[in-house]
Coordinates of C-alpha atoms in Angstrom, one line a residue:
M1 CA -28.5 -10.1 1.7
S2 CA -25.2 -9.1 0.2
D3 CA -22.6 -7.7 2.5
N4 CA -20.3 -6.1 -0.2
I5 CA -19.7 -2.5 -1.2
L6 CA -18.7 -1.7 -4.8
I7 CA -16.5 1.4 -5.3
I8 CA -16.6 2.9 -8.8
D9 CA -13.3 4.7 -9.4
F10 CA -13.1 7.9 -11.4
G11 CA -9.3 8.3 -10.9
S12 CA -8.9 9.9 -7.6
Q13 CA -5.4 9.4 -6.0
V14 CA -7.2 8.6 -2.7
T15 CA -9.7 6.1 -4.0
Q16 CA -7.9 3.3 -2.2
L17 CA -8.4 5.2 1.1
I18 CA -12.2 4.8 0.6
A19 CA -11.7 1.1 0.4
R20 CA -9.5 1.1 3.5
R21 CA -12.1 3.0 5.5
V22 CA -14.9 0.7 4.4
R23 CA -12.9 -2.4 5.4
E24 CA -12.0 -0.8 8.7
A25 CA -15.8 -0.8 9.3
G26 CA -15.8 -4.6 8.8
V27 CA -17.2 -4.6 5.4
Y28 CA -15.7 -6.2 2.3
C29 CA -15.4 -3.9 -0.8
E30 CA -13.8 -3.8 -4.2
I31 CA -12.7 -1.0 -6.5
V32 CA -13.6 -1.1 -10.2
P33 CA -12.8 1.5 -12.9
F34 CA -15.9 3.3 -14.1
N35 CA -15.5 1.9 -17.6
K36 CA -15.6 -1.7 -16.3
A37 CA -18.3 -1.3 -13.7
D38 CA -21.2 -2.4 -15.9
E39 CA -19.5 -5.8 -16.4
I40 CA -19.6 -6.8 -12.8
L41 CA -22.7 -5.0 -11.4
D42 CA -24.9 -8.1 -11.6
D43 CA -22.4 -10.7 -10.4
F44 CA -20.8 -8.7 -7.5
G45 CA -24.0 -8.4 -5.5
A46 CA -23.4 -5.0 -4.0
A47 CA -25.3 -3.8 -0.9
G48 CA -24.4 -0.3 -1.9
I49 CA -22.2 1.8 -4.3
I50 CA -19.7 4.5 -3.7
L51 CA -18.7 6.8 -6.5
S52 CA -15.1 8.1 -6.0
G53 CA -13.6 11.5 -6.7
G54 CA -11.5 12.2 -9.8
P55 CA -9.5 14.8 -11.7
A56 CA -11.9 15.3 -14.6
S57 CA -14.7 17.9 -14.9
V58 CA -18.3 16.8 -15.5
T59 CA -18.8 20.0 -17.3
H60 CA -17.1 18.4 -20.3
S61 CA -19.1 15.9 -22.3
D62 CA -16.3 13.3 -22.8
T63 CA -15.4 12.8 -19.1
P64 CA -16.2 9.7 -17.1
R65 CA -19.7 8.7 -15.9
A66 CA -21.2 5.9 -13.9
P67 CA -23.3 3.3 -15.8
D68 CA -26.8 4.8 -16.0
R69 CA -28.3 1.6 -14.5
V70 CA -26.4 2.2 -11.2
Y71 CA -29.2 4.7 -10.4
E72 CA -31.9 2.3 -11.3
M73 CA -30.9 -0.7 -9.2
G74 CA -32.5 0.6 -6.0
L75 CA -29.1 0.5 -4.1
P76 CA -27.9 3.1 -1.7
I77 CA -25.3 5.4 -3.4
L78 CA -22.7 7.7 -2.0
G79 CA -21.0 10.2 -4.4
I80 CA -17.8 11.7 -3.2
C81 CA -16.5 15.0 -4.9
Y82 CA -16.5 14.1 -8.6
G83 CA -18.8 11.2 -7.7
Q84 CA -21.3 13.7 -6.3
Q85 CA -21.1 15.8 -9.4
T86 CA -21.5 13.0 -11.9
M87 CA -24.5 11.7 -9.9
V88 CA -26.1 15.1 -10.0
Q89 CA -25.5 15.6 -13.7
Q90 CA -26.7 12.1 -14.6
L91 CA -29.9 12.5 -12.6
G92 CA -30.9 15.8 -14.2
G93 CA -29.2 18.4 -12.0
S94 CA -26.3 20.6 -13.1
V95 CA -22.7 21.3 -12.3
T96 CA -20.7 24.4 -13.1
S97 CA -17.1 25.6 -13.0
S98 CA -16.5 28.4 -10.5
D99 CA -13.8 31.0 -9.8
H100 CA -14.2 30.1 -6.1
Q101 CA -12.3 26.9 -5.7
E102 CA -11.8 25.0 -2.4
F103 CA -8.6 23.0 -1.8
G104 CA -7.6 21.9 1.6
R105 CA -9.2 22.5 5.0
A106 CA -12.7 23.9 5.0
F107 CA -15.7 24.0 7.2
V108 CA -19.3 22.9 6.5
D109 CA -22.4 24.1 8.3
V110 CA -24.9 21.3 8.9
K111 CA -28.3 22.6 7.9
E112 CA -30.4 19.5 8.4
N113 CA -30.1 16.1 10.0
S114 CA -29.5 13.0 7.8
A115 CA -29.0 9.3 8.1
L116 CA -25.5 9.9 6.9
F117 CA -24.8 12.1 9.9
D118 CA -26.4 9.8 12.5
D119 CA -24.5 10.0 15.9
V120 CA -21.7 12.1 14.1
W121 CA -23.1 15.5 13.0
A122 CA -26.3 17.3 14.0
K123 CA -28.2 20.2 12.7
G124 CA -26.4 23.4 13.7
D125 CA -22.9 21.9 13.8
R126 CA -19.9 23.4 12.1
E127 CA -17.5 20.6 11.0
Q128 CA -14.0 20.5 9.5
V129 CA -13.6 18.7 6.2
W130 CA -11.1 18.4 3.4
M131 CA -12.1 19.9 0.1
S132 CA -10.5 19.4 -3.4
H133 CA -12.7 20.8 -6.1
G134 CA -13.0 23.5 -8.8
D135 CA -16.5 22.6 -10.0
H136 CA -19.6 22.6 -7.8
V137 CA -23.2 21.6 -8.0
D138 CA -25.6 24.5 -8.8
A139 CA -28.9 22.8 -9.4
L140 CA -30.2 19.6 -7.7
P141 CA -32.1 16.7 -9.3
D142 CA -35.6 16.1 -8.3
G143 CA -35.9 14.6 -4.8
F144 CA -32.6 15.9 -3.5
S145 CA -32.2 18.5 -0.7
I146 CA -29.3 20.4 0.8
V147 CA -28.2 19.2 4.2
A148 CA -24.8 21.0 4.6
T149 CA -23.0 23.9 3.0
S150 CA -19.6 25.5 2.9
E151 CA -18.3 28.9 1.8
G152 CA -17.2 27.5 -1.6
A153 CA -19.8 24.8 -2.0
P154 CA -23.4 25.7 -1.4
F155 CA -24.3 22.1 -2.0
A156 CA -21.6 20.5 0.2
V157 CA -23.8 17.6 1.2
I158 CA -27.0 16.7 -0.6
T159 CA -29.4 13.8 0.1
D160 CA -32.3 12.0 -1.3
E161 CA -33.3 10.1 1.8
A162 CA -36.2 8.3 0.1
R163 CA -33.9 6.7 -2.5
K164 CA -30.9 6.5 -0.2
M165 CA -28.7 8.6 -2.4
Y166 CA -26.1 10.9 -0.9
G167 CA -23.5 13.3 -2.3
V168 CA -20.6 15.0 -0.5
Q169 CA -18.3 17.6 -2.1
F170 CA -15.5 16.9 0.4
H171 CA -13.4 13.8 1.0
P172 CA -14.5 11.8 4.0
E173 CA -11.9 9.1 3.4
V174 CA -8.8 11.2 4.3
V175 CA -7.7 11.8 7.8
H176 CA -8.0 15.6 7.3
T177 CA -11.8 15.1 7.6
P178 CA -11.9 14.3 11.3
H179 CA -15.2 12.4 11.4
G180 CA -15.1 11.2 7.8
A181 CA -14.5 7.5 8.7
Q182 CA -17.7 7.6 10.8
L183 CA -19.7 9.1 7.9
L184 CA -18.5 6.2 5.7
E185 CA -19.3 3.7 8.4
N186 CA -22.8 5.1 8.7
F187 CA -23.3 4.7 5.0
V188 CA -22.1 1.0 4.8
L189 CA -23.6 -0.2 8.1
K190 CA -26.7 1.8 8.8
I191 CA -27.8 2.9 5.3
C192 CA -26.6 -0.1 3.2
G193 CA -27.4 -2.6 6.1
C194 CA -24.0 -4.4 6.0
S195 CA -23.3 -6.5 9.1
G196 CA -19.7 -5.3 9.6
E197 CA -18.6 -8.9 10.3
W198 CA -15.8 -9.2 7.7
T199 CA -12.7 -10.1 9.8
M200 CA -9.3 -11.6 9.2
A201 CA -10.5 -14.8 10.9
S202 CA -13.2 -15.2 8.4
F203 CA -10.9 -14.3 5.5
R204 CA -8.4 -16.9 6.7
E205 CA -11.0 -19.6 6.7
T206 CA -12.3 -18.7 3.3
K207 CA -8.8 -18.5 1.7
I208 CA -7.7 -21.9 3.2
R209 CA -10.8 -23.5 1.7
E210 CA -10.2 -21.7 -1.7
I211 CA -6.5 -22.7 -1.8
R212 CA -7.4 -26.4 -1.2
E213 CA -10.0 -26.3 -3.9
Q214 CA -7.7 -24.6 -6.4
V215 CA -4.6 -26.7 -5.7
G216 CA -6.1 -30.2 -5.0
D217 CA -3.3 -32.7 -4.7
K218 CA -0.8 -30.7 -6.8
R219 CA 2.3 -28.9 -5.8
V220 CA 2.9 -25.2 -5.1
I221 CA 6.2 -23.3 -5.2
C222 CA 6.7 -19.9 -3.5
G223 CA 9.5 -17.4 -3.9
L224 CA 10.2 -16.4 -0.3
S225 CA 11.8 -13.0 0.2
G226 CA 11.6 -12.6 3.9
G227 CA 9.2 -9.6 3.6
V228 CA 5.7 -9.4 5.0
D229 CA 3.8 -10.4 1.9
S230 CA 5.7 -13.5 0.9
S231 CA 6.0 -14.7 4.5
V232 CA 2.2 -14.4 5.1
V233 CA 1.6 -16.2 1.7
A234 CA 3.9 -19.0 2.7
V235 CA 2.4 -19.6 6.1
L236 CA -1.2 -19.4 4.8
I237 CA -0.6 -21.8 2.0
H238 CA 1.3 -24.2 4.2
E239 CA -1.6 -24.2 6.6
A240 CA -3.9 -25.1 3.7
I241 CA -1.8 -27.8 1.9
G242 CA 1.2 -28.6 4.1
E243 CA 3.9 -30.7 2.4
Q244 CA 2.6 -29.8 -1.1
L245 CA 4.3 -26.4 -0.7
T246 CA 8.0 -25.7 -1.3
C247 CA 9.5 -22.3 -0.7
V248 CA 12.6 -21.0 -2.5
Y249 CA 14.6 -18.3 -0.7
V250 CA 17.2 -16.7 -3.1
D251 CA 19.8 -14.7 -1.2
H252 CA 21.1 -12.2 -3.6
G253 CA 23.6 -10.7 -1.2
L254 CA 21.6 -7.5 -0.7
M255 CA 19.6 -8.5 2.4
R256 CA 19.7 -6.7 5.7
Q257 CA 22.1 -7.9 8.4
G258 CA 21.2 -11.4 9.8
E259 CA 18.0 -11.6 7.6
S260 CA 18.9 -14.8 5.8
D261 CA 19.6 -16.7 9.0
Q262 CA 16.3 -15.4 10.4
V263 CA 14.3 -16.5 7.3
V264 CA 15.8 -20.0 7.2
S265 CA 15.4 -20.5 11.0
L266 CA 11.8 -19.4 11.1
F267 CA 10.4 -21.2 8.0
R268 CA 12.5 -24.3 8.1
E269 CA 12.9 -25.0 11.8
H270 CA 9.8 -23.3 13.4
Y271 CA 7.2 -23.9 10.7
N272 CA 8.8 -27.0 9.2
I273 CA 8.1 -25.7 5.7
N274 CA 10.0 -27.3 2.8
L275 CA 12.6 -24.5 2.2
V276 CA 15.3 -24.3 -0.4
H277 CA 18.0 -21.7 0.5
R278 CA 20.2 -20.6 -2.3
D279 CA 23.1 -18.3 -1.6
A280 CA 23.6 -16.6 -5.0
S281 CA 25.3 -13.5 -3.7
D282 CA 28.5 -14.0 -5.8
L283 CA 26.4 -14.4 -8.9
F284 CA 24.3 -11.2 -8.3
L285 CA 27.2 -9.0 -7.1
G286 CA 29.3 -10.2 -10.0
E287 CA 26.7 -9.3 -12.6
L288 CA 26.1 -5.9 -10.9
A289 CA 29.8 -5.0 -11.0
G290 CA 30.2 -1.7 -12.9
V291 CA 26.5 -1.1 -13.3
T292 CA 25.3 2.3 -12.2
D293 CA 22.0 3.0 -14.0
P294 CA 19.1 2.3 -11.5
E295 CA 16.8 0.7 -14.1
V296 CA 19.6 -1.6 -15.4
K297 CA 20.4 -2.6 -11.9
R298 CA 16.7 -3.5 -11.2
K299 CA 16.4 -5.4 -14.5
T300 CA 19.6 -7.3 -13.9
I301 CA 18.4 -8.4 -10.4
G302 CA 15.0 -9.3 -11.8
K303 CA 16.4 -11.5 -14.6
L304 CA 18.9 -13.2 -12.3
F305 CA 16.3 -13.9 -9.7
I306 CA 14.1 -15.6 -12.3
D307 CA 17.0 -17.7 -13.6
V308 CA 18.0 -18.8 -10.1
F309 CA 14.5 -19.4 -9.0
E310 CA 13.7 -21.5 -12.1
E311 CA 16.9 -23.5 -11.6
E312 CA 16.0 -24.3 -8.0
A313 CA 12.4 -25.1 -8.9
N314 CA 13.6 -27.6 -11.4
K315 CA 15.9 -29.3 -8.9
V316 CA 12.9 -30.1 -6.6
G317 CA 10.9 -31.5 -9.5
G318 CA 9.0 -28.3 -10.4
A319 CA 5.4 -27.4 -9.4
D320 CA 2.0 -26.8 -10.9
F321 CA 1.3 -23.6 -9.2
L322 CA 3.4 -20.5 -8.3
A323 CA 2.4 -18.6 -5.1
Q324 CA 2.7 -14.8 -5.3
G325 CA 2.2 -12.0 -2.7
T326 CA 0.1 -9.9 -5.1
L327 CA -1.8 -7.2 -3.0
Y328 CA -5.0 -5.3 -3.8
P329 CA -3.2 -2.1 -4.8
D330 CA -1.3 -4.0 -7.4
V331 CA -4.6 -5.4 -8.8
I332 CA -6.1 -2.0 -8.9
E333 CA -3.2 -0.4 -10.7
S334 CA -3.1 -3.2 -13.2
V335 CA -6.6 -2.5 -14.4
S336 CA -6.6 1.3 -13.9
F337 CA -8.2 3.2 -16.8
I338 CA -5.9 6.1 -16.2
G339 CA -2.4 6.1 -17.6
G340 CA 0.5 7.3 -15.5
P341 CA 3.9 6.5 -14.0
S342 CA 2.8 3.6 -11.7
V343 CA 4.9 1.1 -13.6
T344 CA 8.0 3.2 -13.3
I345 CA 7.3 4.1 -9.7
K346 CA 7.0 0.5 -8.7
S347 CA 9.7 -0.9 -10.9
H348 CA 11.9 -1.3 -7.8
H349 CA 9.3 -3.4 -6.2
N350 CA 8.3 -5.6 -9.1
V351 CA 11.7 -6.9 -10.3
G352 CA 10.3 -9.2 -13.0
G353 CA 7.7 -11.7 -14.0
L354 CA 8.2 -15.4 -14.6
P355 CA 8.7 -16.6 -18.2
A356 CA 5.9 -18.4 -19.9
R357 CA 8.1 -21.5 -20.3
M358 CA 7.7 -22.2 -16.5
N359 CA 4.0 -23.1 -17.3
M360 CA 2.6 -22.6 -13.8
D361 CA -0.8 -21.2 -12.7
L362 CA -0.8 -18.5 -10.0
V363 CA -2.0 -18.8 -6.4
E364 CA -2.5 -15.3 -5.1
P365 CA -4.4 -15.5 -1.8
L366 CA -3.6 -11.9 -0.8
R367 CA -4.9 -10.1 -3.9
E368 CA -7.9 -8.7 -2.1
L369 CA -5.9 -7.2 0.8
F370 CA -4.1 -4.0 1.6
K371 CA -0.8 -4.0 3.3
D372 CA -2.2 -3.3 6.8
E373 CA -4.7 -6.1 6.3
V374 CA -1.8 -8.5 5.3
R375 CA -0.2 -7.7 8.6
A376 CA -3.4 -8.4 10.4
L377 CA -3.7 -11.7 8.6
G378 CA -0.1 -12.5 9.6
R379 CA -1.0 -12.0 13.2
E380 CA -4.1 -14.1 12.8
L381 CA -1.9 -16.9 11.5
G382 CA 0.5 -16.5 14.5
L383 CA 3.4 -15.3 12.4
H384 CA 6.2 -13.8 14.5
E385 CA 6.0 -10.1 15.0
D386 CA 9.6 -9.7 13.7
F387 CA 8.1 -10.5 10.3
V388 CA 4.6 -9.1 10.6
G389 CA 5.6 -5.7 11.9
R390 CA 8.8 -5.1 10.0
H391 CA 9.2 -2.0 7.9
P392 CA 8.7 -2.3 4.1
F393 CA 11.8 -3.5 2.3
P394 CA 11.4 -3.4 -1.5
G395 CA 12.4 -6.4 -3.7
P396 CA 16.0 -5.6 -4.7
G397 CA 16.8 -4.8 -1.0
L398 CA 19.9 -2.8 -0.4
A399 CA 20.3 -2.3 -4.2
I400 CA 18.1 0.8 -4.1
R401 CA 19.9 2.1 -1.0
I402 CA 23.2 2.1 -2.8
P403 CA 23.0 4.7 -5.6
G404 CA 25.7 4.1 -8.2
E405 CA 27.8 0.9 -8.5
I406 CA 27.0 -1.9 -6.0
T407 CA 30.0 -3.8 -4.5
R408 CA 30.2 -6.3 -1.7
E409 CA 32.2 -3.8 0.3
K410 CA 29.5 -1.1 0.0
A411 CA 26.8 -3.6 0.8
D412 CA 28.6 -4.7 4.0
I413 CA 29.2 -1.1 5.1
L414 CA 25.5 -0.2 4.5
R415 CA 24.3 -3.4 6.3
K416 CA 26.2 -2.5 9.4
A417 CA 25.1 1.1 9.4
D418 CA 21.5 0.1 8.8
A419 CA 21.6 -2.4 11.6
I420 CA 22.9 0.2 14.1
Y421 CA 20.2 2.7 13.0
L422 CA 17.3 0.2 13.4
E423 CA 18.8 -1.1 16.7
E424 CA 18.7 2.5 18.1
I425 CA 15.2 3.0 16.9
R426 CA 14.0 -0.2 18.6
K427 CA 15.9 0.7 21.8
A428 CA 14.1 4.1 21.8
G429 CA 10.8 2.3 21.5
L430 CA 10.0 4.0 18.2
Y431 CA 10.1 1.2 15.7
D432 CA 6.3 0.6 15.6
S433 CA 5.6 4.3 15.5
I434 CA 7.5 4.7 12.2
W435 CA 6.3 3.4 8.9
Q436 CA 9.7 2.9 7.3
A437 CA 13.3 3.6 8.3
F438 CA 16.5 2.8 6.5
A439 CA 20.1 3.9 5.8
V440 CA 21.5 4.9 2.4
L441 CA 25.1 4.8 1.3
L442 CA 25.5 7.9 -0.8
P443 CA 27.8 7.9 -3.9
V444 CA 30.0 10.6 -2.5
K445 CA 33.0 10.7 -0.2
T446 CA 34.1 13.5 2.1
V447 CA 37.3 14.5 3.8
G448 CA 37.2 14.2 7.6
V449 CA 39.5 14.0 10.6
M450 CA 39.0 11.1 13.0
G451 CA 41.4 11.2 15.9
D452 CA 44.8 12.2 14.6
A453 CA 44.2 10.9 11.0
R454 CA 42.6 12.4 8.0
T455 CA 39.9 10.2 6.4
Y456 CA 38.2 10.1 3.0
D457 CA 35.1 8.0 3.4
H458 CA 31.5 7.6 2.5
V459 CA 28.5 9.7 3.6
C460 CA 25.6 7.8 5.1
A461 CA 22.1 9.2 4.9
I462 CA 19.4 8.0 7.3
R463 CA 15.7 8.4 6.7
A464 CA 12.5 7.7 8.6
V465 CA 9.0 8.4 7.4
N466 CA 5.4 8.1 8.5
S467 CA 2.8 7.1 5.9
T468 CA -0.7 5.7 5.9
D469 CA -0.8 4.5 2.3
G470 CA 2.8 4.3 1.1
M471 CA 2.2 6.9 -1.6
T472 CA 2.8 9.9 0.5
A473 CA 5.2 10.3 3.5
D474 CA 6.4 12.8 6.0
Y475 CA 9.7 12.6 7.7
Y476 CA 9.8 11.5 11.3
P477 CA 10.8 14.3 13.7
F478 CA 13.6 12.6 15.8
P479 CA 15.0 14.5 18.7
H480 CA 18.5 15.9 18.1
E481 CA 19.8 13.7 20.9
F482 CA 18.7 10.6 19.1
L483 CA 20.2 11.6 15.8
G484 CA 23.5 12.5 17.5
R485 CA 23.6 9.1 19.2
V486 CA 23.0 7.2 15.9
A487 CA 25.5 9.3 14.0
T488 CA 28.2 8.7 16.7
R489 CA 27.6 5.0 16.7
I490 CA 27.7 4.6 12.9
I491 CA 30.9 6.7 12.6
N492 CA 32.6 4.9 15.5
E493 CA 31.5 1.3 14.6
V494 CA 31.4 1.2 10.8
R495 CA 34.7 1.6 9.0
G496 CA 34.2 3.4 5.7
I497 CA 31.7 6.1 6.9
N498 CA 32.8 9.4 8.3
R499 CA 29.6 11.5 8.0
V500 CA 25.9 10.9 8.7
V501 CA 23.1 13.1 7.5
Y502 CA 19.4 12.9 8.2
D503 CA 17.0 13.3 5.2
V504 CA 14.0 15.4 6.1
T505 CA 12.4 15.4 2.7
S506 CA 8.6 14.8 2.5
K507 CA 7.4 12.5 -0.2
P508 CA 4.5 13.8 -2.4
P509 CA 2.5 11.3 -4.4
G510 CA 4.4 9.4 -7.0
T511 CA 8.0 10.2 -6.1
I512 CA 10.6 7.5 -6.0
E513 CA 12.9 7.1 -3.0
W514 CA 16.5 7.9 -3.7
E515 CA 17.0 6.0 -7.0

């Protein structure tokens, strides 16, 4: 029996969270846009199907629908929000727009028991959920019954237990629905019959076998950045093919303090991986001199990286394959049917692709994984926690933490301030509780008095955020004593900074940090 779940995406900004919850239940799943679902239904071998939410209205005739044969395959189906509505509409029920909308926290009253609620909710319970809808179901298809209601959604949960079809108007995938993860687990394990045995250990074994089959006796080259993704890729591929892998680490002069030494020591000395270390800091900083536009900076760094990488690859005799740390969110975004700013948003991560002249096939062993799963795989591989647990650090490094012109002096100042900030976070035992923390050297100077002298130096901003998905973030509420200690150390120990501010901005979906 198949152990996979197929998620058909209608454009919800939290569809990826559905996949994360399913995988947390130990079940492999993939997301496919609604308009490409029909192409893979036969080959994917799903044990069940989840229909995601979305921004459209099924009351309009030209909005997305699931392939009709989804409902004829005999598979369990769970429709979430828009997914519930399109299922109802396609099966002969009806959906209407309403003046009574529900956005945010709401409560559902459980009217009947259901397999979906097993060991989670029971008849008579009143449960908190997270709603986000303007339309609602007003007539059910044959075979369906109401099992839960809310003030704004009289059909909050509907089921056809005989056909194993379920629809929920709320979002069980978000943390604001306290028992939502258990409802999804019930669907994939108890209703769809999945075993829940998909683990990083099994993924590791599968990928090592696939890498060996793909590569054979040929050579692979990997651009090592020192970040989590490329580090895990390098160790995984090295475990699969050993000496056939060569890593190239391009130091562009915008890394964190001590990072280059750490990368070289770990991969060359500890793992004994073939590693080329190229210090190209003079080249990068020279080309960036006088450049202030953020996009120009990113493109400059991207082009230079490709040129240096290609040069070093040619020195070692080239390779047949290029290893990349492509993750599942990148794959999803690349095939999304919905337009939007994702390319712009992520331009500071993806600094450039390799030119066709390099003529290499790709090895992308992480393309089915989310970021937290990559960390789990890294731990499974025995990768040092300093690499596995480190905060995200986008491709151009300090370049996006220095608004305005980048100079070696500014990079050195920021490196020292950032190191002090992270050191204090670790000393306070907070590093693993924070998703990302970093310092920024602002493009302004202020007048200050230090001792008996007047100063005119840079302002440093420090930021720390918590996030579950990297798309939204809330600032971390440091105690004032901690902030005072960090500010005092930075001002006392880093020449060139005379003021430190803490950024308490929350990050809504789609915003770019600083630049």
